[in-house]
Short mmCIF file of C-alpha atoms in Angstrom, two decimals:
data_model
loop_
_atom_site.label_atom_id
_atom_site.label_comp_id
_atom_site.label_asym_id
_atom_site.label_seq_id
_atom_site.Cartn_x
_atom_site.Cartn_y
_atom_site.Cartn_z
CA MET X 1 115.09 149.49 128.42
CA SER X 2 116.99 149.14 125.19
CA MET X 3 117.41 145.85 123.38
CA ILE X 4 120.97 146.67 122.41
CA ARG X 5 123.10 149.74 122.90
CA THR X 6 126.63 150.53 121.85
CA GLU X 7 128.85 153.20 123.33
CA HIS X 8 131.90 154.57 121.58
CA LEU X 9 132.42 151.46 119.50
CA ALA X 10 135.67 151.69 117.56
CA LYS X 11 137.66 149.33 115.41
CA VAL X 12 141.08 149.85 113.92
CA PHE X 13 142.69 147.60 111.29
CA GLY X 14 146.37 148.49 111.26
CA ASP X 15 146.15 152.21 110.75
CA LEU X 16 142.76 152.15 109.10
CA ALA X 17 139.92 153.16 111.42
CA VAL X 18 136.93 151.10 110.26
CA LEU X 19 134.60 152.21 113.03
CA LYS X 20 134.90 155.47 114.93
CA ASP X 21 132.83 156.17 117.98
CA VAL X 22 129.63 154.39 116.95
CA ASN X 23 126.75 154.95 119.37
CA LEU X 24 123.47 153.28 118.60
CA GLU X 25 120.46 152.24 120.58
CA VAL X 26 117.81 149.78 119.42
CA GLU X 27 114.60 149.43 121.39
CA PRO X 28 112.64 146.21 121.73
CA GLY X 29 110.42 145.66 118.70
CA GLU X 30 112.21 148.33 116.72
CA VAL X 31 113.31 147.77 113.12
CA VAL X 32 116.51 149.68 112.43
CA VAL X 33 117.98 149.77 108.93
CA ILE X 34 121.57 150.82 108.40
CA ILE X 35 122.37 152.33 105.03
CA GLY X 36 125.44 153.93 103.59
CA PRO X 37 128.11 153.62 100.91
CA SER X 38 130.23 150.47 100.77
CA GLY X 39 133.22 150.68 103.05
CA ALA X 40 131.24 152.71 105.57
CA GLY X 41 131.71 150.01 108.23
CA LYS X 42 128.06 148.89 108.31
CA SER X 43 128.78 145.15 108.17
CA THR X 44 131.74 145.44 110.52
CA PHE X 45 129.52 147.20 113.01
CA LEU X 46 126.83 144.54 112.77
CA ARG X 47 129.37 141.73 113.04
CA SER X 48 131.02 143.24 116.08
CA LEU X 49 127.72 143.11 117.96
CA ASN X 50 127.75 139.32 118.19
CA GLY X 51 131.50 138.93 118.35
CA LEU X 52 132.27 137.89 114.77
CA GLU X 53 134.54 140.93 114.64
CA LYS X 54 136.56 142.06 117.60
CA MET X 55 136.24 145.73 118.26
CA THR X 56 139.20 147.75 119.44
CA SER X 57 137.36 149.68 122.11
CA GLY X 58 133.86 150.45 123.28
CA LYS X 59 130.97 148.94 125.17
CA ILE X 60 127.99 146.87 124.10
CA PHE X 61 124.94 146.53 126.32
CA ILE X 62 122.26 143.93 125.73
CA GLU X 63 119.03 144.56 127.60
CA ASP X 64 120.98 147.13 129.60
CA GLU X 65 123.51 144.56 130.76
CA LEU X 66 127.11 145.26 129.89
CA PHE X 67 127.82 142.52 127.36
CA TYR X 68 131.25 143.48 126.20
CA TYR X 69 133.74 146.13 127.12
CA ARG X 70 137.05 146.62 125.39
CA ASP X 71 139.63 149.30 125.60
CA HIS X 72 142.45 149.27 123.09
CA ASP X 73 142.37 145.57 122.41
CA LYS X 74 142.15 144.57 126.07
CA THR X 75 138.93 143.01 127.22
CA ILE X 76 138.50 144.91 130.46
CA SER X 77 135.38 143.34 131.77
CA LYS X 78 133.62 140.42 130.36
CA MET X 79 130.78 138.81 132.16
CA GLU X 80 130.71 135.18 133.18
CA ALA X 81 131.11 133.05 130.06
CA LYS X 82 127.78 131.30 130.47
CA LYS X 83 125.81 134.51 130.82
CA HIS X 84 127.74 135.97 127.90
CA LYS X 85 126.81 133.07 125.67
CA GLN X 86 123.20 133.25 126.77
CA LEU X 87 123.03 136.92 125.80
CA MET X 88 124.81 136.25 122.53
CA LEU X 89 122.16 133.68 121.67
CA GLU X 90 119.54 136.41 121.94
CA MET X 91 120.89 137.66 118.63
CA GLY X 92 120.16 135.64 115.52
CA MET X 93 122.21 136.40 112.44
CA VAL X 94 121.52 136.17 108.73
CA PHE X 95 124.47 136.45 106.35
CA GLN X 96 124.85 137.81 102.86
CA ARG X 97 126.02 134.41 101.58
CA PHE X 98 123.45 132.39 103.60
CA ASN X 99 126.11 130.05 105.05
CA LEU X 100 123.76 127.10 105.30
CA PHE X 101 125.39 123.80 106.22
CA PRO X 102 125.62 122.07 102.81
CA HIS X 103 125.84 118.54 104.25
CA LYS X 104 122.57 118.89 106.14
CA THR X 105 119.03 118.96 104.79
CA VAL X 106 116.84 122.00 105.27
CA LEU X 107 115.21 120.41 108.31
CA GLU X 108 118.57 119.38 109.78
CA ASN X 109 119.99 122.87 109.22
CA VAL X 110 117.18 124.39 111.24
CA MET X 111 117.25 121.73 113.99
CA LEU X 112 121.00 121.51 114.51
CA ALA X 113 121.56 124.44 116.87
CA PRO X 114 118.47 123.93 119.05
CA VAL X 115 119.44 120.28 119.58
CA HIS X 116 123.16 120.77 120.19
CA VAL X 117 123.37 124.23 121.71
CA LYS X 118 120.09 124.49 123.60
CA LYS X 119 119.96 120.72 124.23
CA MET X 120 116.37 120.80 123.08
CA ASP X 121 114.59 117.49 122.87
CA LYS X 122 114.76 116.19 119.26
CA GLY X 123 111.02 115.86 118.87
CA ARG X 124 110.42 119.40 120.04
CA ALA X 125 113.23 120.77 117.87
CA GLU X 126 111.79 119.02 114.85
CA ALA X 127 108.31 120.39 115.48
CA LEU X 128 109.73 123.89 115.94
CA ALA X 129 111.87 123.57 112.81
CA LYS X 130 108.92 122.36 110.73
CA GLU X 131 106.80 125.25 111.95
CA LEU X 132 109.50 127.79 111.05
CA ILE X 133 110.20 126.21 107.67
CA GLY X 134 106.46 126.44 107.00
CA LYS X 135 106.50 130.08 108.03
CA VAL X 136 109.14 130.94 105.46
CA GLY X 137 107.12 129.01 102.88
CA LEU X 138 109.39 126.03 102.29
CA ALA X 139 107.48 123.16 103.90
CA GLU X 140 107.77 121.04 100.75
CA LYS X 141 111.56 121.51 100.65
CA GLN X 142 112.39 120.36 104.15
CA ASN X 143 114.22 117.22 103.05
CA GLU X 144 116.25 118.86 100.29
CA TYR X 145 119.92 119.73 100.58
CA PRO X 146 120.72 123.45 100.27
CA ALA X 147 122.51 123.00 96.93
CA ARG X 148 119.16 122.12 95.38
CA LEU X 149 117.51 125.39 96.46
CA SER X 150 117.58 128.82 94.83
CA GLY X 151 119.42 131.63 96.57
CA GLY X 152 116.17 133.14 97.80
CA GLN X 153 115.04 129.81 99.22
CA GLN X 154 118.40 129.28 100.89
CA GLN X 155 118.20 132.68 102.53
CA ARG X 156 114.71 131.92 103.80
CA VAL X 157 116.05 128.69 105.32
CA ALA X 158 118.86 130.71 106.90
CA ILE X 159 116.27 133.00 108.48
CA ALA X 160 114.35 129.99 109.81
CA ARG X 161 117.61 128.54 111.14
CA ALA X 162 118.35 131.73 113.08
CA LEU X 163 114.78 131.94 114.37
CA ALA X 164 114.97 128.36 115.67
CA MET X 165 117.22 129.61 118.47
CA GLU X 166 114.31 131.85 119.50
CA PRO X 167 116.37 135.05 119.50
CA LYS X 168 115.05 138.33 120.83
CA MET X 169 116.75 140.21 118.05
CA MET X 170 117.77 139.51 114.48
CA LEU X 171 120.83 140.90 112.72
CA PHE X 172 120.68 140.94 108.92
CA ASP X 173 123.95 141.49 107.08
CA GLU X 174 123.00 142.49 103.53
CA PRO X 175 120.59 139.55 103.28
CA THR X 176 119.61 140.20 99.66
CA SER X 177 122.89 141.41 98.16
CA ALA X 178 123.92 137.99 96.85
CA LEU X 179 120.54 137.29 95.26
CA ASP X 180 119.34 137.58 91.70
CA PRO X 181 116.96 140.55 91.48
CA GLU X 182 113.85 138.42 91.00
CA LEU X 183 114.56 136.55 94.26
CA VAL X 184 114.96 139.62 96.47
CA GLY X 185 111.23 140.08 97.03
CA GLU X 186 110.57 136.69 98.65
CA VAL X 187 113.28 137.29 101.26
CA LEU X 188 112.12 140.84 101.98
CA ASN X 189 108.58 139.54 102.44
CA VAL X 190 109.74 137.09 105.10
CA MET X 191 111.61 139.93 106.80
CA LYS X 192 108.51 142.15 106.66
CA ASP X 193 106.41 139.42 108.26
CA LEU X 194 108.99 139.14 110.98
CA ALA X 195 108.90 142.90 111.57
CA ASP X 196 105.10 142.81 111.69
CA GLN X 197 105.29 140.15 114.39
CA GLY X 198 107.29 142.55 116.52
CA MET X 199 110.79 141.12 116.13
CA THR X 200 113.59 143.53 116.97
CA MET X 201 115.66 143.83 113.81
CA LEU X 202 118.89 145.47 112.81
CA CYS X 203 119.47 145.26 109.06
CA VAL X 204 122.29 146.38 106.84
CA THR X 205 120.80 146.60 103.37
CA HIS X 206 120.84 148.39 100.07
CA GLU X 207 117.09 147.89 99.64
CA MET X 208 115.87 151.46 100.07
CA GLY X 209 112.27 150.42 99.46
CA PHE X 210 112.47 148.08 102.44
CA ALA X 211 114.07 150.78 104.57
CA ARG X 212 111.39 153.28 103.68
CA GLU X 213 108.50 150.90 104.19
CA VAL X 214 109.50 148.74 107.14
CA ALA X 215 112.10 150.62 109.19
CA ASP X 216 111.18 152.50 112.35
CA LYS X 217 114.58 154.12 112.22
CA VAL X 218 117.10 154.58 109.44
CA VAL X 219 120.76 155.01 110.29
CA PHE X 220 123.13 156.48 107.75
CA MET X 221 126.77 155.50 108.11
CA ALA X 222 129.79 156.77 106.21
CA ASN X 223 133.51 156.50 106.92
CA GLY X 224 133.01 154.45 110.07
CA ARG X 225 130.61 156.88 111.73
CA ILE X 226 126.89 157.28 112.14
CA LEU X 227 126.21 160.61 110.45
CA GLU X 228 122.42 160.64 110.64
CA GLU X 229 119.63 158.70 112.21
CA GLY X 230 115.92 159.25 112.23
CA LYS X 231 112.57 158.25 110.82
CA PRO X 232 112.81 156.97 107.23
CA GLU X 233 110.87 159.93 105.81
CA GLU X 234 113.23 162.41 107.52
CA ILE X 235 116.35 160.72 106.22
CA PHE X 236 115.03 160.09 102.72
CA SER X 237 113.32 163.42 102.09
CA ASN X 238 115.50 165.70 104.13
CA PRO X 239 119.05 164.41 104.55
CA LYS X 240 121.14 166.89 106.50
CA THR X 241 124.71 165.91 105.72
CA PRO X 242 126.28 166.27 102.28
CA GLU X 243 127.44 162.61 102.49
CA ALA X 244 123.86 161.39 102.97
CA ARG X 245 122.58 163.66 100.23
CA GLN X 246 125.16 162.37 97.81
CA PHE X 247 124.55 158.73 98.76
CA LEU X 248 120.79 158.99 98.42
CA ARG X 249 121.12 160.74 95.07
CA SER X 250 123.20 157.86 93.81
CA VAL X 251 120.89 155.06 94.98
CA LEU X 252 117.40 156.48 94.56
CA MET O 1 155.26 77.91 84.38
CA LEU O 2 151.71 78.03 85.68
CA ALA O 3 152.45 75.21 88.06
CA LYS O 4 155.44 77.16 89.38
CA ILE O 5 153.35 80.24 89.99
CA ILE O 6 150.74 78.21 91.81
CA GLY O 7 153.52 76.72 93.90
CA TRP O 8 154.77 80.19 94.87
CA LEU O 9 151.32 81.53 95.57
CA PRO O 10 150.95 80.55 99.25
CA GLN O 11 154.21 82.31 100.11
CA LEU O 12 153.35 85.35 98.00
CA LEU O 13 149.92 85.60 99.62
CA ASP O 14 151.53 85.44 103.05
CA GLY O 15 153.74 88.35 102.05
CA ALA O 16 150.81 90.26 100.60
CA ARG O 17 148.93 89.74 103.85
CA ILE O 18 151.74 91.43 105.81
CA THR O 19 151.91 94.26 103.26
CA ILE O 20 148.22 95.04 103.31
CA LEU O 21 147.87 94.59 107.06
CA LEU O 22 150.75 96.97 107.67
CA THR O 23 149.34 99.52 105.23
CA ILE O 24 145.84 99.49 106.69
CA CYS O 25 147.00 99.59 110.32
CA ALA O 26 149.66 102.24 109.79
CA VAL O 27 147.58 104.64 107.70
CA SER O 28 144.55 104.25 110.00
CA MET O 29 146.67 105.01 113.03
CA GLY O 30 148.40 107.79 111.11
CA LEU O 31 145.05 109.34 110.24
CA LEU O 32 143.94 109.25 113.84
CA LEU O 33 147.16 110.90 115.04
CA SER O 34 147.04 113.37 112.21
CA ILE O 35 143.73 114.86 113.36
CA PHE O 36 145.42 115.93 116.60
CA LEU O 37 148.52 117.08 114.73
CA ALA O 38 146.48 119.17 112.29
CA LEU O 39 144.36 120.76 115.01
CA GLY O 40 147.52 121.31 117.06
CA LYS O 41 149.28 123.02 114.21
CA MET O 42 146.28 125.30 113.61
CA SER O 43 145.94 125.99 117.33
CA LYS O 44 146.41 129.50 118.69
CA ASN O 45 148.68 128.02 121.36
CA ARG O 46 152.11 128.90 119.97
CA ILE O 47 154.01 126.12 121.75
CA LEU O 48 151.61 123.40 120.63
CA SER O 49 151.55 124.78 117.11
CA LYS O 50 155.36 124.91 116.91
CA PHE O 51 155.69 121.40 118.33
CA CYS O 52 153.28 119.97 115.75
CA GLY O 53 155.01 121.93 113.01
CA ALA O 54 158.39 120.51 114.07
CA TYR O 55 157.00 116.97 114.16
CA ILE O 56 155.65 117.30 110.62
CA PHE O 57 158.89 118.88 109.42
CA PHE O 58 160.95 116.04 110.90
CA PHE O 59 158.88 113.14 109.57
CA ARG O 60 158.45 114.62 106.12
CA GLY O 61 162.01 115.86 105.95
CA THR O 62 163.89 112.63 106.66
CA PRO O 63 163.75 109.36 104.72
CA LEU O 64 161.19 106.85 105.92
CA LEU O 65 163.86 104.19 105.51
CA MET O 66 166.06 105.97 108.04
CA GLN O 67 163.16 106.43 110.46
CA LEU O 68 162.49 102.71 110.26
CA TYR O 69 166.17 101.86 110.84
CA PHE O 70 166.31 104.22 113.75
CA ILE O 71 163.20 102.90 115.48
CA TYR O 72 164.27 99.28 115.11
CA PHE O 73 168.04 99.52 115.63
CA GLY O 74 168.63 102.97 117.16
CA LEU O 75 166.09 103.17 119.98
CA PRO O 76 167.44 100.08 121.85
CA GLN O 77 170.87 101.68 121.85
CA ILE O 78 169.50 104.79 123.56
CA ASN O 79 167.78 102.73 126.19
CA MET O 80 167.24 98.98 126.34
CA ALA O 81 163.69 99.61 127.52
CA LEU O 82 162.93 101.00 124.07
CA THR O 83 163.70 97.70 122.35
CA ILE O 84 160.93 96.61 120.02
CA ASN O 85 160.92 92.86 119.59
CA SER O 86 158.13 92.56 117.08
CA ARG O 87 159.35 93.52 113.62
CA PHE O 88 155.79 94.12 112.54
CA PHE O 89 155.22 96.49 115.45
CA ALA O 90 158.41 98.42 114.71
CA ALA O 91 157.32 98.81 111.10
CA PHE O 92 153.83 99.79 112.19
CA LEU O 93 155.28 102.43 114.50
CA ALA O 94 157.56 103.95 111.87
CA PHE O 95 154.91 103.93 109.15
CA SER O 96 152.14 105.36 111.29
CA LEU O 97 154.31 108.13 112.74
CA ASN O 98 155.44 108.98 109.22
CA SER O 99 151.97 108.76 107.72
CA ALA O 100 150.59 111.00 110.48
CA ALA O 101 152.84 113.82 109.27
CA TYR O 102 151.61 113.52 105.69
CA CYS O 103 147.96 113.03 106.64
CA SER O 104 147.98 116.01 108.97
CA GLU O 105 148.80 118.27 106.05
CA ILE O 106 145.98 116.67 104.07
CA ILE O 107 143.57 117.27 106.94
CA ARG O 108 144.77 120.82 107.53
CA ALA O 109 144.28 121.67 103.86
CA ALA O 110 140.79 120.12 103.88
CA ILE O 111 139.74 122.05 106.97
CA GLN O 112 141.16 125.28 105.66
CA SER O 113 139.36 124.82 102.36
CA ILE O 114 136.01 125.06 104.15
CA ASP O 115 134.38 128.45 103.65
CA ARG O 116 134.88 130.91 106.53
CA GLY O 117 131.15 131.50 106.49
CA GLN O 118 130.62 128.01 107.92
CA PHE O 119 132.68 128.92 110.99
CA GLU O 120 130.88 132.25 111.33
CA ALA O 121 127.40 130.74 111.05
CA SER O 122 128.36 128.14 113.65
CA LYS O 123 129.64 130.79 116.01
CA ALA O 124 126.57 132.95 115.55
CA LEU O 125 124.35 129.95 116.34
CA GLY O 126 126.27 129.37 119.56
CA PHE O 127 128.18 126.17 118.74
CA SER O 128 131.35 125.64 120.76
CA LYS O 129 134.60 125.21 118.85
CA ALA O 130 134.50 121.46 119.35
CA GLN O 131 130.88 121.25 118.18
CA THR O 132 131.71 123.37 115.13
CA MET O 133 134.46 120.93 114.17
CA ARG O 134 132.43 117.81 114.90
CA LEU O 135 129.07 118.84 113.44
CA VAL O 136 129.96 121.28 110.68
CA ILE O 137 133.58 121.26 109.55
CA PHE O 138 134.71 117.61 109.70
CA PRO O 139 131.67 116.19 107.91
CA GLN O 140 132.28 118.63 105.05
CA SER O 141 136.03 117.97 105.02
CA ILE O 142 135.66 114.22 104.69
CA ARG O 143 134.72 114.27 101.04
CA ARG O 144 137.71 116.47 100.24
CA LEU O 145 139.94 114.18 102.28
CA ILE O 146 139.06 111.03 100.40
CA PRO O 147 141.12 111.43 97.21
CA PRO O 148 144.39 112.43 98.97
CA VAL O 149 143.90 109.79 101.67
CA ALA O 150 143.36 107.14 99.00
CA ASN O 151 146.61 108.32 97.48
CA GLU O 152 148.33 107.99 100.87
CA PHE O 153 147.13 104.37 101.19
CA ILE O 154 148.49 103.53 97.76
CA MET O 155 151.81 105.25 98.46
CA VAL O 156 152.24 103.44 101.78
CA LEU O 157 151.27 100.13 100.19
CA LYS O 158 154.34 100.42 97.98
CA ASP O 159 156.58 102.08 100.57
CA ALA O 160 155.83 99.08 102.77
CA SER O 161 158.39 97.21 100.66
CA LEU O 162 161.02 99.05 102.75
CA VAL O 163 160.30 96.77 105.69
CA SER O 164 162.43 94.07 104.11
CA ILE O 165 165.43 95.88 105.66
CA ILE O 166 164.32 94.81 109.11
CA ALA O 167 163.68 91.31 107.74
CA LEU O 168 159.90 91.53 107.87
CA ALA O 169 158.49 89.13 105.28
CA ASP O 170 156.30 91.43 103.21
CA LEU O 171 155.43 90.76 99.59
CA THR O 172 158.62 92.31 98.21
CA LYS O 173 160.86 90.44 100.62
CA VAL O 174 159.11 87.13 99.89
CA THR O 175 159.35 87.70 96.16
CA ARG O 176 163.07 88.41 96.35
CA ALA O 177 163.61 85.33 98.44
CA ILE O 178 161.78 83.13 95.93
CA SER O 179 163.62 84.77 93.07
CA SER O 180 167.04 84.05 94.52
CA SER O 181 166.27 80.53 95.67
CA SER O 182 164.56 79.47 92.41
CA GLY O 183 166.91 81.41 90.18
CA THR O 184 164.09 83.01 88.20
CA ALA O 185 163.04 86.64 88.28
CA LEU O 186 159.71 85.72 86.69
CA VAL O 187 158.19 85.54 90.17
CA TYR O 188 158.04 89.34 89.98
CA ILE O 189 155.15 89.03 87.54
CA PRO O 190 152.62 87.44 89.94
CA ALA O 191 153.99 89.66 92.74
CA MET O 192 153.34 92.82 90.77
CA ILE O 193 149.88 91.57 89.90
CA LEU O 194 149.22 91.13 93.61
CA TYR O 195 150.30 94.74 94.21
CA LEU O 196 147.93 95.88 91.47
CA ILE O 197 145.07 93.90 93.00
CA MET O 198 145.69 95.54 96.37
CA THR O 199 145.85 99.00 94.77
CA ALA O 200 142.61 98.30 92.90
CA PHE O 201 141.02 97.25 96.18
CA PHE O 202 141.85 100.64 97.76
CA GLU O 203 140.69 102.52 94.68
CA PHE O 204 137.38 100.66 94.74
CA ILE O 205 136.76 101.32 98.44
CA PHE O 206 137.58 105.00 98.18
CA HIS O 207 135.47 105.50 95.09
CA ARG O 208 132.50 104.10 96.97
CA LEU O 209 133.23 106.34 99.94
CA GLU O 210 133.54 109.40 97.75
CA ALA O 211 130.16 108.76 96.16
CA ARG O 212 128.62 108.23 99.57
CA PHE O 213 129.94 111.49 100.99
CA SER O 214 129.05 113.60 97.96
CA ARG O 215 125.38 112.80 98.01
CA TYR O 216 124.47 116.27 99.28
CA GLU O 217 126.03 117.97 96.27
CA VAL O 218 124.15 118.50 93.08
#
């Protein structure tokens, strides 16, 4: 069984093809890191998995169930809305710009979705939120508003907020790109812990160290396609395509 | 002089009461309507969006004075059933329908000024569209709404002087009546002071509100 699988995913913006025939499979517990030059379509790909971007054509399977199927801008088959939402909630997402709710405290940010989307009992949601906030190392900040936290702290809250929905898989969209260099480490450490606990993760990142150390699989994308995928050591020490060679030369 | 002013005061206060009551009722109702108008105009439903757009265009594009005339004098001539006997209610209707058009643009701008990331995070967490608005977007918009809404209250407070054309005894109408019966235009001084007091009242309230809703910002 695969956690998520895409078949022939394509996206066209006007006459610009952003994604062309993207096929990717992520197994449960696998950590997949997507690398590639900017404009390669990495973020668009990630965002189309949970519906933030509409693809033009292709299929997405979640736990082998057809989640989404589009052909030239027509949704051909879409499962029952309730089931669709349930599957969508199996994916937690972390954004480059954190996107915390500024009018809510740290604790409220983490509790909001469990209470209102999952209809979780408030007491339980609070206990869960406190546990997760503790896990990302911010127990003493739970009553602060996001504006009073550093970027790294905000991103850790954002991770806790996504985890509060108890997803089976986490999508990370350049989670450290908006951070000052000295704050990158604390976020990567939280992500490493998560990987160690067996969370299925799909990360778009420019942190090659993280990719090398934590990824089970590295995917190299350029010009809207997946050009290479494999174990980190294969990709990093023996890239096959000229695009990957050039990209790795420029970032390593 | 002072004795004269004190003598006028009960009448002036009666007028001021009508003015402020009309302002508060009309803008409150206008705000309520404007939420639906703003959401309607931003809706993906083309017909709804066009209808709301046309409403806003009409009420912002014609003089309030004419709208008031039309509601009070014109509607009964279309159909007797549309006759509005209460002058206050006719004024309330005209002012709230008009204010709704202005407020809806204020609300639309406030909603659209919220970062796209807030909508995306809400969607990714599974909130419905209504929940996203109620829990995430509106609470953040409120603070941005306060200064332009305060402005709207102050504008309407003064526009309310138009109601004298349907013989509703607001502060301006009362002042003019006193002025012509007593033969002195000095009554405008206490009347203007009353307007300033009412304006100051709105400014005070909205300042407090603004502070309250900005507490989450550094």
